[in-house]
């Protein structure tokens, strides 16, 4: 099919993917951490801090000590990294054909320009060869990814995920006492409460959040093959392991003492697996809520869903928030699974498969963030139809069969005669047929149960048969 205008040539550029197009506003907070520009800013941050660290620790003989004004100038280079700097760095990389080397040259330009800001006496032009000293690109990259992924998870994803889990927990508390017909294998089963079922999901989500909150973000800065070879031959007598450890910990990371050229990425696999598992629990929530909507247990407020419903059937309010979330969770999990399974392998001391793979971290978390936004908005637009639930319960008195046969067993154990074969007797009454209140109560009356037991069962309705469900919701607190 031929087109008159090539969309690829339009300015501003047309987004290829939905996260940078249709859904940009929702995932925009991740751009500050997991975009290419954010990665380059993080690389610049690591290079600057390594320079400051080496001079502060005085491990390089002859290197000058930097003043507060000079370290402030260097850190300001990172803080002011914006559109002009991004363009300048791109121009440098077009020449170097190497992204990390371009950052090194960018910083050296700023060192050369320091006298214009700090005056002619600054020593910064003299320390250009300290920039990137003893470093392989992966020394810079692994620390940059660790800090950006950490910040993206802790500052963007975790707050959104926590808010979604809290919203589920709030609904669970609000509806802790609302009886609901359960469905095991899709069939009517022992009643529960809506709140208890939501509490199960909130509890599962929060457990995964605790794992993610406790994640370790590892880093290393030990040279081309992880041996400190260049360090120790150039400046012997320095405890380079301690210098490296203190630097990695200065960045707020956990030091990895044993690596090849790359930091092994195992921590990344762990984080992505945990996020994917959270996604899957949330996916379970979306499909359950979708089903409850289809059963009429939830109704949707059209204004809260932000949709006009079906394009041809005006009576419908489609559960689009939960369907959108479901789909985006599946995309996110597919990417996170790929990241977790592939990043743990690197041929011998180094291969570059992780380089392009890690550039999809933002996409993986972006689809999860988009799903969280949809879940939050979807939950906020739900109302509970207790009458619909009550009708379903009243139409399924056979679910009391479990209660009756269990009471018969207990009575038989206590020595009451005539309690034989309780399961089989209830199966004959209930299996494959609907039982109303009259039939169930007549059956109970003819069993010969002790008076107090019979009275308790005769007073029971499907809506009352929820056990400890309301109390169980308190475990959320």
PDB file of C-alpha atoms in Angstrom, residues 321-455:
ATOM      1  CA  UNK A 321      -9.950  -0.318  32.479  1.00  0.00           C
ATOM      2  CA  UNK A 322      -9.551  -3.909  33.576  1.00  0.00           C
ATOM      3  CA  UNK A 323      -9.188  -5.213  30.028  1.00  0.00           C
ATOM      4  CA  UNK A 324      -6.538  -2.592  29.261  1.00  0.00           C
ATOM      5  CA  UNK A 325      -4.716  -3.461  32.474  1.00  0.00           C
ATOM      6  CA  UNK A 326      -4.884  -7.165  31.703  1.00  0.00           C
ATOM      7  CA  UNK A 327      -3.314  -6.703  28.274  1.00  0.00           C
ATOM      8  CA  UNK A 328      -0.564  -4.382  29.479  1.00  0.00           C
ATOM      9  CA  UNK A 329       0.311  -6.708  32.348  1.00  0.00           C
ATOM     10  CA  UNK A 330       0.791  -9.509  29.824  1.00  0.00           C
ATOM     11  CA  UNK A 331       3.117  -7.360  27.696  1.00  0.00           C
ATOM     12  CA  UNK A 332       5.036  -6.247  30.777  1.00  0.00           C
ATOM     13  CA  UNK A 333       5.447  -9.815  32.038  1.00  0.00           C
ATOM     14  CA  UNK A 334       6.662 -11.023  28.662  1.00  0.00           C
ATOM     15  CA  UNK A 335       9.393  -8.378  28.647  1.00  0.00           C
ATOM     16  CA  UNK A 336      10.288  -8.844  32.316  1.00  0.00           C
ATOM     17  CA  UNK A 337      10.504 -12.610  31.855  1.00  0.00           C
ATOM     18  CA  UNK A 338      12.828 -12.122  28.907  1.00  0.00           C
ATOM     19  CA  UNK A 339      15.009  -9.701  30.874  1.00  0.00           C
ATOM     20  CA  UNK A 340      15.154 -11.973  33.908  1.00  0.00           C
ATOM     21  CA  UNK A 341      16.018 -15.087  31.914  1.00  0.00           C
ATOM     22  CA  UNK A 342      18.598 -13.604  29.543  1.00  0.00           C
ATOM     23  CA  UNK A 343      20.491 -11.062  31.659  1.00  0.00           C
ATOM     24  CA  UNK A 344      21.927 -13.761  33.936  1.00  0.00           C
ATOM     25  CA  UNK A 345      23.994 -15.183  31.065  1.00  0.00           C
ATOM     26  CA  UNK A 346      27.061 -13.565  29.496  1.00  0.00           C
ATOM     27  CA  UNK A 347      29.502 -15.571  27.396  1.00  0.00           C
ATOM     28  CA  UNK A 348      32.829 -16.010  29.144  1.00  0.00           C
ATOM     29  CA  UNK A 349      33.997 -12.636  30.472  1.00  0.00           C
ATOM     30  CA  UNK A 350      31.692 -10.428  28.341  1.00  0.00           C
ATOM     31  CA  UNK A 351      29.278 -10.263  25.480  1.00  0.00           C
ATOM     32  CA  UNK A 352      27.042  -7.374  24.445  1.00  0.00           C
ATOM     33  CA  UNK A 353      23.634  -9.049  24.401  1.00  0.00           C
ATOM     34  CA  UNK A 354      22.738  -7.238  27.623  1.00  0.00           C
ATOM     35  CA  UNK A 355      23.387  -3.835  26.054  1.00  0.00           C
ATOM     36  CA  UNK A 356      20.326  -3.771  23.820  1.00  0.00           C
ATOM     37  CA  UNK A 357      18.267  -5.916  26.204  1.00  0.00           C
ATOM     38  CA  UNK A 358      18.569  -3.469  29.080  1.00  0.00           C
ATOM     39  CA  UNK A 359      17.262  -0.647  26.918  1.00  0.00           C
ATOM     40  CA  UNK A 360      13.840  -2.297  27.229  1.00  0.00           C
ATOM     41  CA  UNK A 361      13.664  -2.024  31.023  1.00  0.00           C
ATOM     42  CA  UNK A 362      11.687   1.191  30.759  1.00  0.00           C
ATOM     43  CA  UNK A 363       9.250  -0.390  28.317  1.00  0.00           C
ATOM     44  CA  UNK A 364       8.680  -3.364  30.646  1.00  0.00           C
ATOM     45  CA  UNK A 365       8.022  -1.178  33.676  1.00  0.00           C
ATOM     46  CA  UNK A 366       6.062   1.278  31.541  1.00  0.00           C
ATOM     47  CA  UNK A 367       3.443  -1.287  30.575  1.00  0.00           C
ATOM     48  CA  UNK A 368       3.135  -2.299  34.227  1.00  0.00           C
ATOM     49  CA  UNK A 369       2.757   1.347  35.266  1.00  0.00           C
ATOM     50  CA  UNK A 370       0.071   1.820  32.623  1.00  0.00           C
ATOM     51  CA  UNK A 371      -1.770  -1.227  33.959  1.00  0.00           C
ATOM     52  CA  UNK A 372      -1.583   0.128  37.509  1.00  0.00           C
ATOM     53  CA  UNK A 373      -3.102   3.406  36.372  1.00  0.00           C
ATOM     54  CA  UNK A 374      -5.967   1.556  34.711  1.00  0.00           C
ATOM     55  CA  UNK A 375      -6.585  -0.635  37.758  1.00  0.00           C
ATOM     56  CA  UNK A 376      -6.660   2.387  40.060  1.00  0.00           C
ATOM     57  CA  UNK A 377      -9.097   4.229  37.830  1.00  0.00           C
ATOM     58  CA  UNK A 378     -11.181   1.113  37.290  1.00  0.00           C
ATOM     59  CA  UNK A 379     -11.529   0.357  40.995  1.00  0.00           C
ATOM     60  CA  UNK A 380     -12.459   3.956  41.715  1.00  0.00           C
ATOM     61  CA  UNK A 381     -15.411   3.645  39.316  1.00  0.00           C
ATOM     62  CA  UNK A 382     -17.010   0.543  40.828  1.00  0.00           C
ATOM     63  CA  UNK A 383     -20.192   0.264  42.872  1.00  0.00           C
ATOM     64  CA  UNK A 384     -21.250  -2.944  44.606  1.00  0.00           C
ATOM     65  CA  UNK A 385     -24.708  -4.339  43.847  1.00  0.00           C
ATOM     66  CA  UNK A 386     -25.531  -6.175  47.075  1.00  0.00           C
ATOM     67  CA  UNK A 387     -29.013  -7.024  45.815  1.00  0.00           C
ATOM     68  CA  UNK A 388     -27.594  -8.925  42.847  1.00  0.00           C
ATOM     69  CA  UNK A 389     -25.359 -10.872  45.209  1.00  0.00           C
ATOM     70  CA  UNK A 390     -28.275 -11.617  47.524  1.00  0.00           C
ATOM     71  CA  UNK A 391     -30.367 -12.915  44.611  1.00  0.00           C
ATOM     72  CA  UNK A 392     -27.602 -15.305  43.576  1.00  0.00           C
ATOM     73  CA  UNK A 393     -27.226 -16.571  47.123  1.00  0.00           C
ATOM     74  CA  UNK A 394     -30.960 -17.133  47.541  1.00  0.00           C
ATOM     75  CA  UNK A 395     -31.067 -19.067  44.273  1.00  0.00           C
ATOM     76  CA  UNK A 396     -28.419 -21.553  45.480  1.00  0.00           C
ATOM     77  CA  UNK A 397     -29.501 -23.087  48.774  1.00  0.00           C
ATOM     78  CA  UNK A 398     -27.707 -26.284  47.785  1.00  0.00           C
ATOM     79  CA  UNK A 399     -24.434 -24.640  48.898  1.00  0.00           C
ATOM     80  CA  UNK A 400     -25.569 -25.300  52.494  1.00  0.00           C
ATOM     81  CA  UNK A 401     -25.024 -28.989  51.814  1.00  0.00           C
ATOM     82  CA  UNK A 402     -21.453 -28.656  53.069  1.00  0.00           C
ATOM     83  CA  UNK A 403     -22.641 -27.183  56.369  1.00  0.00           C
ATOM     84  CA  UNK A 404     -25.309 -29.843  56.887  1.00  0.00           C
ATOM     85  CA  UNK A 405     -23.121 -32.860  56.126  1.00  0.00           C
ATOM     86  CA  UNK A 406     -20.315 -31.478  58.297  1.00  0.00           C
ATOM     87  CA  UNK A 407     -22.746 -30.998  61.197  1.00  0.00           C
ATOM     88  CA  UNK A 408     -23.952 -34.567  60.692  1.00  0.00           C
ATOM     89  CA  UNK A 409     -20.378 -35.863  60.819  1.00  0.00           C
ATOM     90  CA  UNK A 410     -19.700 -33.953  64.033  1.00  0.00           C
ATOM     91  CA  UNK A 411     -22.949 -35.242  65.569  1.00  0.00           C
ATOM     92  CA  UNK A 412     -22.116 -38.802  64.565  1.00  0.00           C
ATOM     93  CA  UNK A 413     -18.665 -38.538  66.151  1.00  0.00           C
ATOM     94  CA  UNK A 414     -20.378 -37.257  69.300  1.00  0.00           C
ATOM     95  CA  UNK A 415     -22.499 -40.447  69.417  1.00  0.00           C
ATOM     96  CA  UNK A 416     -25.749 -39.349  67.785  1.00  0.00           C
ATOM     97  CA  UNK A 417     -27.321 -42.249  65.898  1.00  0.00           C
ATOM     98  CA  UNK A 418     -28.669 -42.057  62.360  1.00  0.00           C
ATOM     99  CA  UNK A 419     -25.857 -39.867  61.060  1.00  0.00           C
ATOM    100  CA  UNK A 420     -24.349 -42.432  58.676  1.00  0.00           C
ATOM    101  CA  UNK A 421     -23.328 -41.546  55.118  1.00  0.00           C
ATOM    102  CA  UNK A 422     -23.852 -37.770  55.418  1.00  0.00           C
ATOM    103  CA  UNK A 423     -21.959 -36.926  52.234  1.00  0.00           C
ATOM    104  CA  UNK A 424     -23.870 -39.445  50.144  1.00  0.00           C
ATOM    105  CA  UNK A 425     -27.228 -38.287  51.523  1.00  0.00           C
ATOM    106  CA  UNK A 426     -26.484 -34.652  50.751  1.00  0.00           C
ATOM    107  CA  UNK A 427     -25.168 -35.590  47.316  1.00  0.00           C
ATOM    108  CA  UNK A 428     -28.470 -37.304  46.530  1.00  0.00           C
ATOM    109  CA  UNK A 429     -30.357 -34.170  47.551  1.00  0.00           C
ATOM    110  CA  UNK A 430     -28.180 -31.506  45.919  1.00  0.00           C
ATOM    111  CA  UNK A 431     -25.994 -32.746  43.079  1.00  0.00           C
ATOM    112  CA  UNK A 432     -27.018 -31.419  39.702  1.00  0.00           C
ATOM    113  CA  UNK A 433     -30.160 -29.714  40.969  1.00  0.00           C
ATOM    114  CA  UNK A 434     -31.256 -26.466  42.525  1.00  0.00           C
ATOM    115  CA  UNK A 435     -32.537 -26.707  46.092  1.00  0.00           C
ATOM    116  CA  UNK A 436     -34.765 -24.021  47.569  1.00  0.00           C
ATOM    117  CA  UNK A 437     -35.152 -22.987  51.197  1.00  0.00           C
ATOM    118  CA  UNK A 438     -38.170 -25.235  51.780  1.00  0.00           C
ATOM    119  CA  UNK A 439     -36.503 -28.389  50.457  1.00  0.00           C
ATOM    120  CA  UNK A 440     -33.313 -27.778  52.420  1.00  0.00           C
ATOM    121  CA  UNK A 441     -35.165 -27.131  55.679  1.00  0.00           C
ATOM    122  CA  UNK A 442     -37.385 -30.187  55.240  1.00  0.00           C
ATOM    123  CA  UNK A 443     -34.275 -32.303  54.712  1.00  0.00           C
ATOM    124  CA  UNK A 444     -32.646 -30.883  57.843  1.00  0.00           C
ATOM    125  CA  UNK A 445     -35.800 -31.434  59.913  1.00  0.00           C
ATOM    126  CA  UNK A 446     -35.918 -35.141  58.978  1.00  0.00           C
ATOM    127  CA  UNK A 447     -32.285 -35.922  59.887  1.00  0.00           C
ATOM    128  CA  UNK A 448     -32.788 -36.520  63.608  1.00  0.00           C
ATOM    129  CA  UNK A 449     -30.094 -34.058  64.624  1.00  0.00           C
ATOM    130  CA  UNK A 450     -29.893 -32.807  68.211  1.00  0.00           C
ATOM    131  CA  UNK A 451     -32.360 -29.989  68.731  1.00  0.00           C
ATOM    132  CA  UNK A 452     -29.758 -27.220  69.110  1.00  0.00           C
ATOM    133  CA  UNK A 453     -27.876 -28.372  66.002  1.00  0.00           C
ATOM    134  CA  UNK A 454     -31.032 -28.609  63.942  1.00  0.00           C
ATOM    135  CA  UNK A 455     -32.143 -25.172  65.097  1.00  0.00           C
TER     136      UNK A 455
END
